[in-house]
Amino acid sequence: MSAALDPVIHAPNRLQMCCMLAAVDTIDFATVREALDVSESVLSKHVKTLEEAGYVKVKKAASDGRQRTWLSLSKPGREALKGHLAALKAMMAGVPEA
Amino acid sequence: MSAALDPVIHAPNRLQMCCMLAAVDTIDFATVREALDVSESVLSKHVKTLEEAGYVKVKKAASDGRQRTWLSLSKPGREALKGHLAALKAMMAGVPEA
DNA sequence: TGAAAACTTTCCATATCGGAAAGTGATCGT
DNA sequence: ACGATCACTTTCCGATATGGAAAGTTTTCA
């Protein structure tokens, strides 16, 4: 059996966030928030969900004097995302013209 | 902006079902139910959700004497799935090694 | 007529999602 | 030093969604 969908990653906002994080080394909270277009509370909760799953690492560091929150995908997070995307691809595989 | 994720399609069970339906002309309820491994009530509700969205067509017809329910993706359903998968691919596009 | 098959609906418990509002900690201006 | 501000975090709360069990429906078969 191939990998199954990971519910922690599958939620639309988290999926988008994970894909964003996978593309870079680190991004800041605000940038992700703008990309997802959600409230701070919502992003904060999604980050927490991913952090508790061990998928993202959170680091607080200053930038321009102000303190910012930096996010990055952990190694397990990258693995989980890879598995999730593999499962998605497996499903798509049988779909014509897709 | 490219197509966004379609919440009607995104739910895991419905996504899997849509991909199954996209690969064939018609499948019966029981076969889908086994593939998704959910109860009859649950599948019935998902089918209803997709039907109300205009994505799947339901036809009752006999087979082996017993009446069975046949499911198929409608044209709008195929379009919606295509758009959804395109959105997924767009997200995956930036992910390395995926 | 009664039983069984193949769903459909209803009932219900749990979970998730999202925003607003309140709370926290660090930093800045005076 | 002190209040204001920034950048989140938590809490509160309402709206949905999801899933299974159980009951209901329709059709078919003996």
PDB file of C-alpha atoms (C1' of nucleotides) in Angstrom:
ATOM      1  CA  MET A   1       0.000   0.000   0.000  1.00  0.00           C
ATOM      2  CA  SER A   2       1.231   3.446  -0.794  1.00  0.00           C
ATOM      3  CA  ALA A   3       1.107   6.323   1.662  1.00  0.00           C
ATOM      4  CA  ALA A   4      -2.266   7.632   2.711  1.00  0.00           C
ATOM      5  CA  LEU A   5      -3.442  11.184   3.055  1.00  0.00           C
ATOM      6  CA  ASP A   6      -2.261  12.809   6.254  1.00  0.00           C
ATOM      7  CA  PRO A   7      -5.130  14.669   7.907  1.00  0.00           C
ATOM      8  CA  VAL A   8      -2.765  17.062   9.630  1.00  0.00           C
ATOM      9  CA  ILE A   9      -1.466  18.151   6.249  1.00  0.00           C
ATOM     10  CA  HIS A  10      -4.608  17.784   4.189  1.00  0.00           C
ATOM     11  CA  ALA A  11      -6.529  20.783   5.545  1.00  0.00           C
ATOM     12  CA  PRO A  12      -6.359  23.397   2.770  1.00  0.00           C
ATOM     13  CA  ASN A  13      -4.585  26.099   4.757  1.00  0.00           C
ATOM     14  CA  ARG A  14      -2.070  23.706   6.203  1.00  0.00           C
ATOM     15  CA  LEU A  15      -1.439  22.053   2.865  1.00  0.00           C
ATOM     16  CA  GLN A  16      -0.709  25.387   1.286  1.00  0.00           C
ATOM     17  CA  MET A  17       1.484  26.371   4.181  1.00  0.00           C
ATOM     18  CA  CYS A  18       3.454  23.141   4.073  1.00  0.00           C
ATOM     19  CA  CYS A  19       4.052  23.540   0.361  1.00  0.00           C
ATOM     20  CA  MET A  20       5.245  27.087   0.929  1.00  0.00           C
ATOM     21  CA  LEU A  21       7.578  25.982   3.690  1.00  0.00           C
ATOM     22  CA  ALA A  22       8.900  23.127   1.619  1.00  0.00           C
ATOM     23  CA  ALA A  23      10.068  25.552  -1.020  1.00  0.00           C
ATOM     24  CA  VAL A  24      12.241  27.591   1.292  1.00  0.00           C
ATOM     25  CA  ASP A  25      14.427  27.274   4.317  1.00  0.00           C
ATOM     26  CA  THR A  26      12.479  29.670   6.490  1.00  0.00           C
ATOM     27  CA  ILE A  27       9.601  32.118   6.193  1.00  0.00           C
ATOM     28  CA  ASP A  28       8.101  34.498   8.655  1.00  0.00           C
ATOM     29  CA  PHE A  29       4.637  34.314  10.139  1.00  0.00           C
ATOM     30  CA  ALA A  30       3.365  37.491   8.515  1.00  0.00           C
ATOM     31  CA  THR A  31       4.320  36.437   5.027  1.00  0.00           C
ATOM     32  CA  VAL A  32       2.558  33.139   5.409  1.00  0.00           C
ATOM     33  CA  ARG A  33      -0.459  34.860   6.883  1.00  0.00           C
ATOM     34  CA  GLU A  34      -0.763  37.124   3.877  1.00  0.00           C
ATOM     35  CA  ALA A  35      -0.393  34.238   1.480  1.00  0.00           C
ATOM     36  CA  LEU A  36      -3.091  32.209   3.177  1.00  0.00           C
ATOM     37  CA  ASP A  37      -5.229  35.251   3.796  1.00  0.00           C
ATOM     38  CA  VAL A  38      -6.419  34.214   7.231  1.00  0.00           C
ATOM     39  CA  SER A  39      -6.527  35.941  10.599  1.00  0.00           C
ATOM     40  CA  GLU A  40      -3.600  35.807  12.964  1.00  0.00           C
ATOM     41  CA  SER A  41      -5.456  33.587  15.366  1.00  0.00           C
ATOM     42  CA  VAL A  42      -6.221  31.094  12.660  1.00  0.00           C
ATOM     43  CA  LEU A  43      -2.680  30.918  11.382  1.00  0.00           C
ATOM     44  CA  SER A  44      -1.389  30.659  14.917  1.00  0.00           C
ATOM     45  CA  LYS A  45      -3.593  27.658  15.511  1.00  0.00           C
ATOM     46  CA  HIS A  46      -2.576  25.928  12.314  1.00  0.00           C
ATOM     47  CA  VAL A  47       1.069  26.501  13.122  1.00  0.00           C
ATOM     48  CA  LYS A  48       0.484  24.999  16.520  1.00  0.00           C
ATOM     49  CA  THR A  49      -1.189  21.955  15.004  1.00  0.00           C
ATOM     50  CA  LEU A  50       1.746  21.386  12.678  1.00  0.00           C
ATOM     51  CA  GLU A  51       4.229  22.054  15.434  1.00  0.00           C
ATOM     52  CA  GLU A  52       2.596  19.562  17.772  1.00  0.00           C
ATOM     53  CA  ALA A  53       2.691  17.003  14.999  1.00  0.00           C
ATOM     54  CA  GLY A  54       6.400  17.676  14.779  1.00  0.00           C
ATOM     55  CA  TYR A  55       6.104  18.949  11.231  1.00  0.00           C
ATOM     56  CA  VAL A  56       7.214  22.526  11.657  1.00  0.00           C
ATOM     57  CA  LYS A  57       9.781  24.261  13.759  1.00  0.00           C
ATOM     58  CA  VAL A  58       9.126  27.671  15.199  1.00  0.00           C
ATOM     59  CA  LYS A  59      11.864  30.103  16.015  1.00  0.00           C
ATOM     60  CA  LYS A  60      11.484  33.589  17.391  1.00  0.00           C
ATOM     61  CA  ALA A  61      14.101  36.048  16.276  1.00  0.00           C
ATOM     62  CA  ALA A  62      14.351  39.749  15.798  1.00  0.00           C
ATOM     63  CA  SER A  63      14.344  41.420  12.441  1.00  0.00           C
ATOM     64  CA  ASP A  64      14.297  45.176  11.981  1.00  0.00           C
ATOM     65  CA  GLY A  65      14.206  45.595  15.706  1.00  0.00           C
ATOM     66  CA  ARG A  66      10.830  43.825  16.009  1.00  0.00           C
ATOM     67  CA  GLN A  67      10.537  40.256  17.047  1.00  0.00           C
ATOM     68  CA  ARG A  68       9.231  37.936  14.403  1.00  0.00           C
ATOM     69  CA  THR A  69       8.274  34.303  14.251  1.00  0.00           C
ATOM     70  CA  TRP A  70      10.123  32.173  11.749  1.00  0.00           C
ATOM     71  CA  LEU A  71       8.696  28.951  10.445  1.00  0.00           C
ATOM     72  CA  SER A  72      10.368  26.011   8.789  1.00  0.00           C
ATOM     73  CA  LEU A  73       9.483  22.454   7.872  1.00  0.00           C
ATOM     74  CA  SER A  74      11.209  19.870  10.018  1.00  0.00           C
ATOM     75  CA  LYS A  75      12.713  16.769   8.511  1.00  0.00           C
ATOM     76  CA  PRO A  76       9.716  14.656   9.578  1.00  0.00           C
ATOM     77  CA  GLY A  77       7.530  17.401   8.158  1.00  0.00           C
ATOM     78  CA  ARG A  78       9.205  17.132   4.790  1.00  0.00           C
ATOM     79  CA  GLU A  79       8.827  13.387   4.859  1.00  0.00           C
ATOM     80  CA  ALA A  80       5.175  13.609   5.785  1.00  0.00           C
ATOM     81  CA  LEU A  81       4.524  16.146   3.070  1.00  0.00           C
ATOM     82  CA  LYS A  82       6.311  14.001   0.551  1.00  0.00           C
ATOM     83  CA  GLY A  83       4.153  11.049   1.548  1.00  0.00           C
ATOM     84  CA  HIS A  84       1.018  13.091   1.383  1.00  0.00           C
ATOM     85  CA  LEU A  85       1.823  14.441  -2.055  1.00  0.00           C
ATOM     86  CA  ALA A  86       2.682  10.944  -3.207  1.00  0.00           C
ATOM     87  CA  ALA A  87      -0.750   9.790  -2.088  1.00  0.00           C
ATOM     88  CA  LEU A  88      -2.361  12.658  -3.956  1.00  0.00           C
ATOM     89  CA  LYS A  89      -0.399  11.856  -7.072  1.00  0.00           C
ATOM     90  CA  ALA A  90      -1.398   8.234  -6.824  1.00  0.00           C
ATOM     91  CA  MET A  91      -5.034   9.275  -6.851  1.00  0.00           C
ATOM     92  CA  MET A  92      -4.530  11.670  -9.712  1.00  0.00           C
ATOM     93  CA  ALA A  93      -2.692   9.036 -11.680  1.00  0.00           C
ATOM     94  CA  GLY A  94      -5.846   7.427 -12.924  1.00  0.00           C
ATOM     95  CA  VAL A  95      -7.561  10.641 -13.874  1.00  0.00           C
ATOM     96  CA  PRO A  96      -7.503  11.334 -17.624  1.00  0.00           C
ATOM     97  CA  GLU A  97      -6.333  14.729 -18.803  1.00  0.00           C
ATOM     98  CA  ALA A  98      -5.054  15.661 -15.392  1.00  0.00           C
TER      99      ALA A  98
ATOM    100  CA  MET B   1      -5.103  33.533 -10.124  1.00  0.00           C
ATOM    101  CA  SER B   2      -5.298  29.886 -10.924  1.00  0.00           C
ATOM    102  CA  ALA B   3      -8.108  27.656  -9.744  1.00  0.00           C
ATOM    103  CA  ALA B   4      -8.565  27.236  -6.032  1.00  0.00           C
ATOM    104  CA  LEU B   5      -9.274  24.122  -4.043  1.00  0.00           C
ATOM    105  CA  ASP B   6     -12.895  23.069  -4.172  1.00  0.00           C
ATOM    106  CA  PRO B   7     -14.141  22.198  -0.684  1.00  0.00           C
ATOM    107  CA  VAL B   8     -16.778  19.861  -2.067  1.00  0.00           C
ATOM    108  CA  ILE B   9     -14.058  17.822  -3.703  1.00  0.00           C
ATOM    109  CA  HIS B  10     -11.274  18.277  -1.184  1.00  0.00           C
ATOM    110  CA  ALA B  11     -12.653  16.085   1.606  1.00  0.00           C
ATOM    111  CA  PRO B  12     -10.514  12.910   1.492  1.00  0.00           C
ATOM    112  CA  ASN B  13     -13.309  10.455   0.814  1.00  0.00           C
ATOM    113  CA  ARG B  14     -14.863  12.610  -1.854  1.00  0.00           C
ATOM    114  CA  LEU B  15     -11.528  13.315  -3.490  1.00  0.00           C
ATOM    115  CA  GLN B  16     -10.798   9.649  -3.718  1.00  0.00           C
ATOM    116  CA  MET B  17     -14.260   8.956  -5.031  1.00  0.00           C
ATOM    117  CA  CYS B  18     -14.036  11.659  -7.666  1.00  0.00           C
ATOM    118  CA  CYS B  19     -10.723  10.331  -8.879  1.00  0.00           C
ATOM    119  CA  MET B  20     -12.183   6.841  -9.088  1.00  0.00           C
ATOM    120  CA  LEU B  21     -15.175   8.094 -11.015  1.00  0.00           C
ATOM    121  CA  ALA B  22     -12.990  10.119 -13.335  1.00  0.00           C
ATOM    122  CA  ALA B  23     -11.188   7.006 -14.422  1.00  0.00           C
ATOM    123  CA  VAL B  24     -14.270   5.166 -15.583  1.00  0.00           C
ATOM    124  CA  ASP B  25     -17.620   5.755 -17.134  1.00  0.00           C
ATOM    125  CA  THR B  26     -19.655   4.310 -14.314  1.00  0.00           C
ATOM    126  CA  ILE B  27     -19.122   2.438 -11.076  1.00  0.00           C
ATOM    127  CA  ASP B  28     -21.540   0.984  -8.598  1.00  0.00           C
ATOM    128  CA  PHE B  29     -22.110   2.119  -5.047  1.00  0.00           C
ATOM    129  CA  ALA B  30     -20.825  -1.058  -3.419  1.00  0.00           C
ATOM    130  CA  THR B  31     -17.526  -0.994  -5.262  1.00  0.00           C
ATOM    131  CA  VAL B  32     -16.887   2.572  -4.252  1.00  0.00           C
ATOM    132  CA  ARG B  33     -17.893   1.817  -0.692  1.00  0.00           C
ATOM    133  CA  GLU B  34     -15.366  -0.983  -0.467  1.00  0.00           C
ATOM    134  CA  ALA B  35     -12.645   1.173  -1.948  1.00  0.00           C
ATOM    135  CA  LEU B  36     -13.265   3.991   0.499  1.00  0.00           C
ATOM    136  CA  ASP B  37     -13.908   1.620   3.346  1.00  0.00           C
ATOM    137  CA  VAL B  38     -16.729   3.594   4.895  1.00  0.00           C
ATOM    138  CA  SER B  39     -20.217   2.711   6.054  1.00  0.00           C
ATOM    139  CA  GLU B  40     -23.156   2.819   3.667  1.00  0.00           C
ATOM    140  CA  SER B  41     -24.610   5.828   5.405  1.00  0.00           C
ATOM    141  CA  VAL B  42     -21.406   7.751   5.040  1.00  0.00           C
ATOM    142  CA  LEU B  43     -20.985   6.987   1.382  1.00  0.00           C
ATOM    143  CA  SER B  44     -24.617   7.787   0.762  1.00  0.00           C
ATOM    144  CA  LYS B  45     -24.113  11.199   2.302  1.00  0.00           C
ATOM    145  CA  HIS B  46     -20.991  11.944   0.312  1.00  0.00           C
ATOM    146  CA  VAL B  47     -22.720  10.921  -2.867  1.00  0.00           C
ATOM    147  CA  LYS B  48     -25.566  13.222  -1.998  1.00  0.00           C
ATOM    148  CA  THR B  49     -23.173  16.104  -1.389  1.00  0.00           C
ATOM    149  CA  LEU B  50     -21.545  15.586  -4.773  1.00  0.00           C
ATOM    150  CA  GLU B  51     -24.878  15.107  -6.451  1.00  0.00           C
ATOM    151  CA  GLU B  52     -26.266  18.322  -5.017  1.00  0.00           C
ATOM    152  CA  ALA B  53     -23.191  20.135  -6.229  1.00  0.00           C
ATOM    153  CA  GLY B  54     -23.985  18.756  -9.653  1.00  0.00           C
ATOM    154  CA  TYR B  55     -20.757  16.797  -9.773  1.00  0.00           C
ATOM    155  CA  VAL B  56     -22.055  13.261  -9.912  1.00  0.00           C
ATOM    156  CA  LYS B  57     -24.979  11.605 -11.560  1.00  0.00           C
ATOM    157  CA  VAL B  58     -26.809   8.782  -9.884  1.00  0.00           C
ATOM    158  CA  LYS B  59     -28.686   6.144 -11.776  1.00  0.00           C
ATOM    159  CA  LYS B  60     -30.505   3.182 -10.361  1.00  0.00           C
ATOM    160  CA  ALA B  61     -30.476   0.109 -12.522  1.00  0.00           C
ATOM    161  CA  ALA B  62     -30.731  -3.596 -12.013  1.00  0.00           C
ATOM    162  CA  SER B  63     -27.808  -5.941 -12.245  1.00  0.00           C
ATOM    163  CA  ASP B  64     -28.018  -9.624 -11.421  1.00  0.00           C
ATOM    164  CA  GLY B  65     -31.617  -9.180 -10.488  1.00  0.00           C
ATOM    165  CA  ARG B  66     -30.821  -6.778  -7.637  1.00  0.00           C
ATOM    166  CA  GLN B  67     -31.110  -3.068  -8.000  1.00  0.00           C
ATOM    167  CA  ARG B  68     -27.880  -1.234  -7.794  1.00  0.00           C
ATOM    168  CA  THR B  69     -26.888   2.386  -7.737  1.00  0.00           C
ATOM    169  CA  TRP B  70     -24.548   3.528 -10.462  1.00  0.00           C
ATOM    170  CA  LEU B  71     -22.412   6.580 -10.096  1.00  0.00           C
ATOM    171  CA  SER B  72     -20.699   8.702 -12.684  1.00  0.00           C
ATOM    172  CA  LEU B  73     -18.978  12.070 -12.839  1.00  0.00           C
ATOM    173  CA  SER B  74     -20.968  14.695 -14.654  1.00  0.00           C
ATOM    174  CA  LYS B  75     -19.338  17.043 -17.104  1.00  0.00           C
ATOM    175  CA  PRO B  76     -19.261  19.851 -14.510  1.00  0.00           C
ATOM    176  CA  GLY B  77     -17.881  17.330 -12.065  1.00  0.00           C
ATOM    177  CA  ARG B  78     -15.008  16.508 -14.401  1.00  0.00           C
ATOM    178  CA  GLU B  79     -14.302  20.173 -14.875  1.00  0.00           C
ATOM    179  CA  ALA B  80     -14.363  20.842 -11.163  1.00  0.00           C
ATOM    180  CA  LEU B  81     -12.075  17.913 -10.482  1.00  0.00           C
ATOM    181  CA  LYS B  82      -9.710  19.082 -13.177  1.00  0.00           C
ATOM    182  CA  GLY B  83      -9.619  22.518 -11.617  1.00  0.00           C
ATOM    183  CA  HIS B  84      -9.079  21.099  -8.169  1.00  0.00           C
ATOM    184  CA  LEU B  85      -6.234  18.877  -9.304  1.00  0.00           C
ATOM    185  CA  ALA B  86      -4.714  21.807 -11.150  1.00  0.00           C
ATOM    186  CA  ALA B  87      -4.752  23.789  -7.934  1.00  0.00           C
ATOM    187  CA  LEU B  88      -3.096  20.916  -6.106  1.00  0.00           C
ATOM    188  CA  LYS B  89      -0.445  20.629  -8.774  1.00  0.00           C
ATOM    189  CA  ALA B  90       0.218  24.314  -8.602  1.00  0.00           C
ATOM    190  CA  MET B  91       0.913  23.981  -4.896  1.00  0.00           C
ATOM    191  CA  MET B  92       3.098  20.951  -5.389  1.00  0.00           C
ATOM    192  CA  ALA B  93       5.013  22.678  -8.137  1.00  0.00           C
ATOM    193  CA  GLY B  94       7.251  24.527  -5.742  1.00  0.00           C
ATOM    194  CA  VAL B  95       7.980  21.525  -3.569  1.00  0.00           C
ATOM    195  CA  PRO B  96      11.435  20.009  -4.198  1.00  0.00           C
ATOM    196  CA  GLU B  97      11.672  16.287  -4.783  1.00  0.00           C
ATOM    197  CA  ALA B  98       7.952  15.933  -5.115  1.00  0.00           C
TER     198      ALA B  98
ATOM    199  C1'  DT C   1     -46.851 -12.699   2.464  1.00  0.00           C
ATOM    200  C1'  DG C   2     -42.389 -12.512   4.479  1.00  0.00           C
ATOM    201  C1'  DA C   3     -37.415 -12.042   4.115  1.00  0.00           C
ATOM    202  C1'  DA C   4     -33.442  -9.991   2.246  1.00  0.00           C
ATOM    203  C1'  DA C   5     -30.768  -6.703  -0.422  1.00  0.00           C
ATOM    204  C1'  DA C   6     -29.357  -2.059  -1.243  1.00  0.00           C
ATOM    205  C1'  DC C   7     -29.458   1.955  -0.160  1.00  0.00           C
ATOM    206  C1'  DT C   8     -31.380   6.593   2.407  1.00  0.00           C
ATOM    207  C1'  DT C   9     -32.494   9.257   6.531  1.00  0.00           C
ATOM    208  C1'  DT C  10     -32.428  10.383  11.066  1.00  0.00           C
ATOM    209  C1'  DC C  11     -30.141  10.726  15.372  1.00  0.00           C
ATOM    210  C1'  DC C  12     -26.289  11.812  17.881  1.00  0.00           C
ATOM    211  C1'  DA C  13     -21.614  12.475  19.498  1.00  0.00           C
ATOM    212  C1'  DT C  14     -17.253  14.472  18.283  1.00  0.00           C
ATOM    213  C1'  DA C  15     -14.133  17.375  15.790  1.00  0.00           C
ATOM    214  C1'  DT C  16     -12.701  21.178  13.091  1.00  0.00           C
ATOM    215  C1'  DC C  17     -12.692  25.764  11.370  1.00  0.00           C
ATOM    216  C1'  DG C  18     -12.871  30.467  11.553  1.00  0.00           C
ATOM    217  C1'  DG C  19     -13.085  35.160  13.491  1.00  0.00           C
ATOM    218  C1'  DA C  20     -13.377  38.395  17.469  1.00  0.00           C
ATOM    219  C1'  DA C  21     -11.671  39.657  21.639  1.00  0.00           C
ATOM    220  C1'  DA C  22      -8.684  39.349  25.375  1.00  0.00           C
ATOM    221  C1'  DG C  23      -4.010  38.171  27.006  1.00  0.00           C
ATOM    222  C1'  DT C  24       1.246  37.923  26.815  1.00  0.00           C
ATOM    223  C1'  DG C  25       5.936  39.348  26.113  1.00  0.00           C
ATOM    224  C1'  DA C  26       9.317  42.243  23.926  1.00  0.00           C
ATOM    225  C1'  DT C  27      10.537  46.751  22.221  1.00  0.00           C
ATOM    226  C1'  DC C  28      10.133  51.735  21.360  1.00  0.00           C
ATOM    227  C1'  DG C  29       9.387  56.710  22.281  1.00  0.00           C
ATOM    228  C1'  DT C  30       9.587  60.221  25.574  1.00  0.00           C
TER     229       DT C  30
ATOM    230  C1'  DA D   1      10.568  54.158  34.053  1.00  0.00           C
ATOM    231  C1'  DC D   2       6.002  53.945  31.789  1.00  0.00           C
ATOM    232  C1'  DG D   3       2.590  53.671  28.560  1.00  0.00           C
ATOM    233  C1'  DA D   4       2.010  52.499  23.691  1.00  0.00           C
ATOM    234  C1'  DT D   5       2.680  49.299  20.044  1.00  0.00           C
ATOM    235  C1'  DC D   6       3.888  45.249  17.649  1.00  0.00           C
ATOM    236  C1'  DA D   7       3.483  40.405  16.949  1.00  0.00           C
ATOM    237  C1'  DC D   8       1.645  36.879  18.017  1.00  0.00           C
ATOM    238  C1'  DT D   9      -1.313  33.330  21.503  1.00  0.00           C
ATOM    239  C1'  DT D  10      -5.331  31.879  23.859  1.00  0.00           C
ATOM    240  C1'  DT D  11      -9.876  31.797  24.900  1.00  0.00           C
ATOM    241  C1'  DC D  12     -14.615  32.056  23.647  1.00  0.00           C
ATOM    242  C1'  DC D  13     -18.163  30.850  20.727  1.00  0.00           C
ATOM    243  C1'  DG D  14     -21.008  29.826  16.739  1.00  0.00           C
ATOM    244  C1'  DA D  15     -21.312  27.322  12.391  1.00  0.00           C
ATOM    245  C1'  DT D  16     -20.174  23.128   9.861  1.00  0.00           C
ATOM    246  C1'  DA D  17     -18.537  18.701   8.882  1.00  0.00           C
ATOM    247  C1'  DT D  18     -17.803  13.827   9.647  1.00  0.00           C
ATOM    248  C1'  DG D  19     -18.710   9.351  11.052  1.00  0.00           C
ATOM    249  C1'  DG D  20     -21.345   5.293  12.671  1.00  0.00           C
ATOM    250  C1'  DA D  21     -25.624   3.088  14.408  1.00  0.00           C
ATOM    251  C1'  DA D  22     -30.225   2.436  13.887  1.00  0.00           C
ATOM    252  C1'  DA D  23     -34.468   2.985  11.648  1.00  0.00           C
ATOM    253  C1'  DG D  24     -36.928   3.639   7.260  1.00  0.00           C
ATOM    254  C1'  DT D  25     -37.757   2.852   2.145  1.00  0.00           C
ATOM    255  C1'  DT D  26     -38.043   0.438  -2.114  1.00  0.00           C
ATOM    256  C1'  DT D  27     -37.506  -3.493  -4.924  1.00  0.00           C
ATOM    257  C1'  DT D  28     -36.891  -8.297  -5.606  1.00  0.00           C
ATOM    258  C1'  DC D  29     -37.169 -13.083  -4.646  1.00  0.00           C
ATOM    259  C1'  DA D  30     -39.052 -17.478  -2.576  1.00  0.00           C
TER     260       DA D  30
END
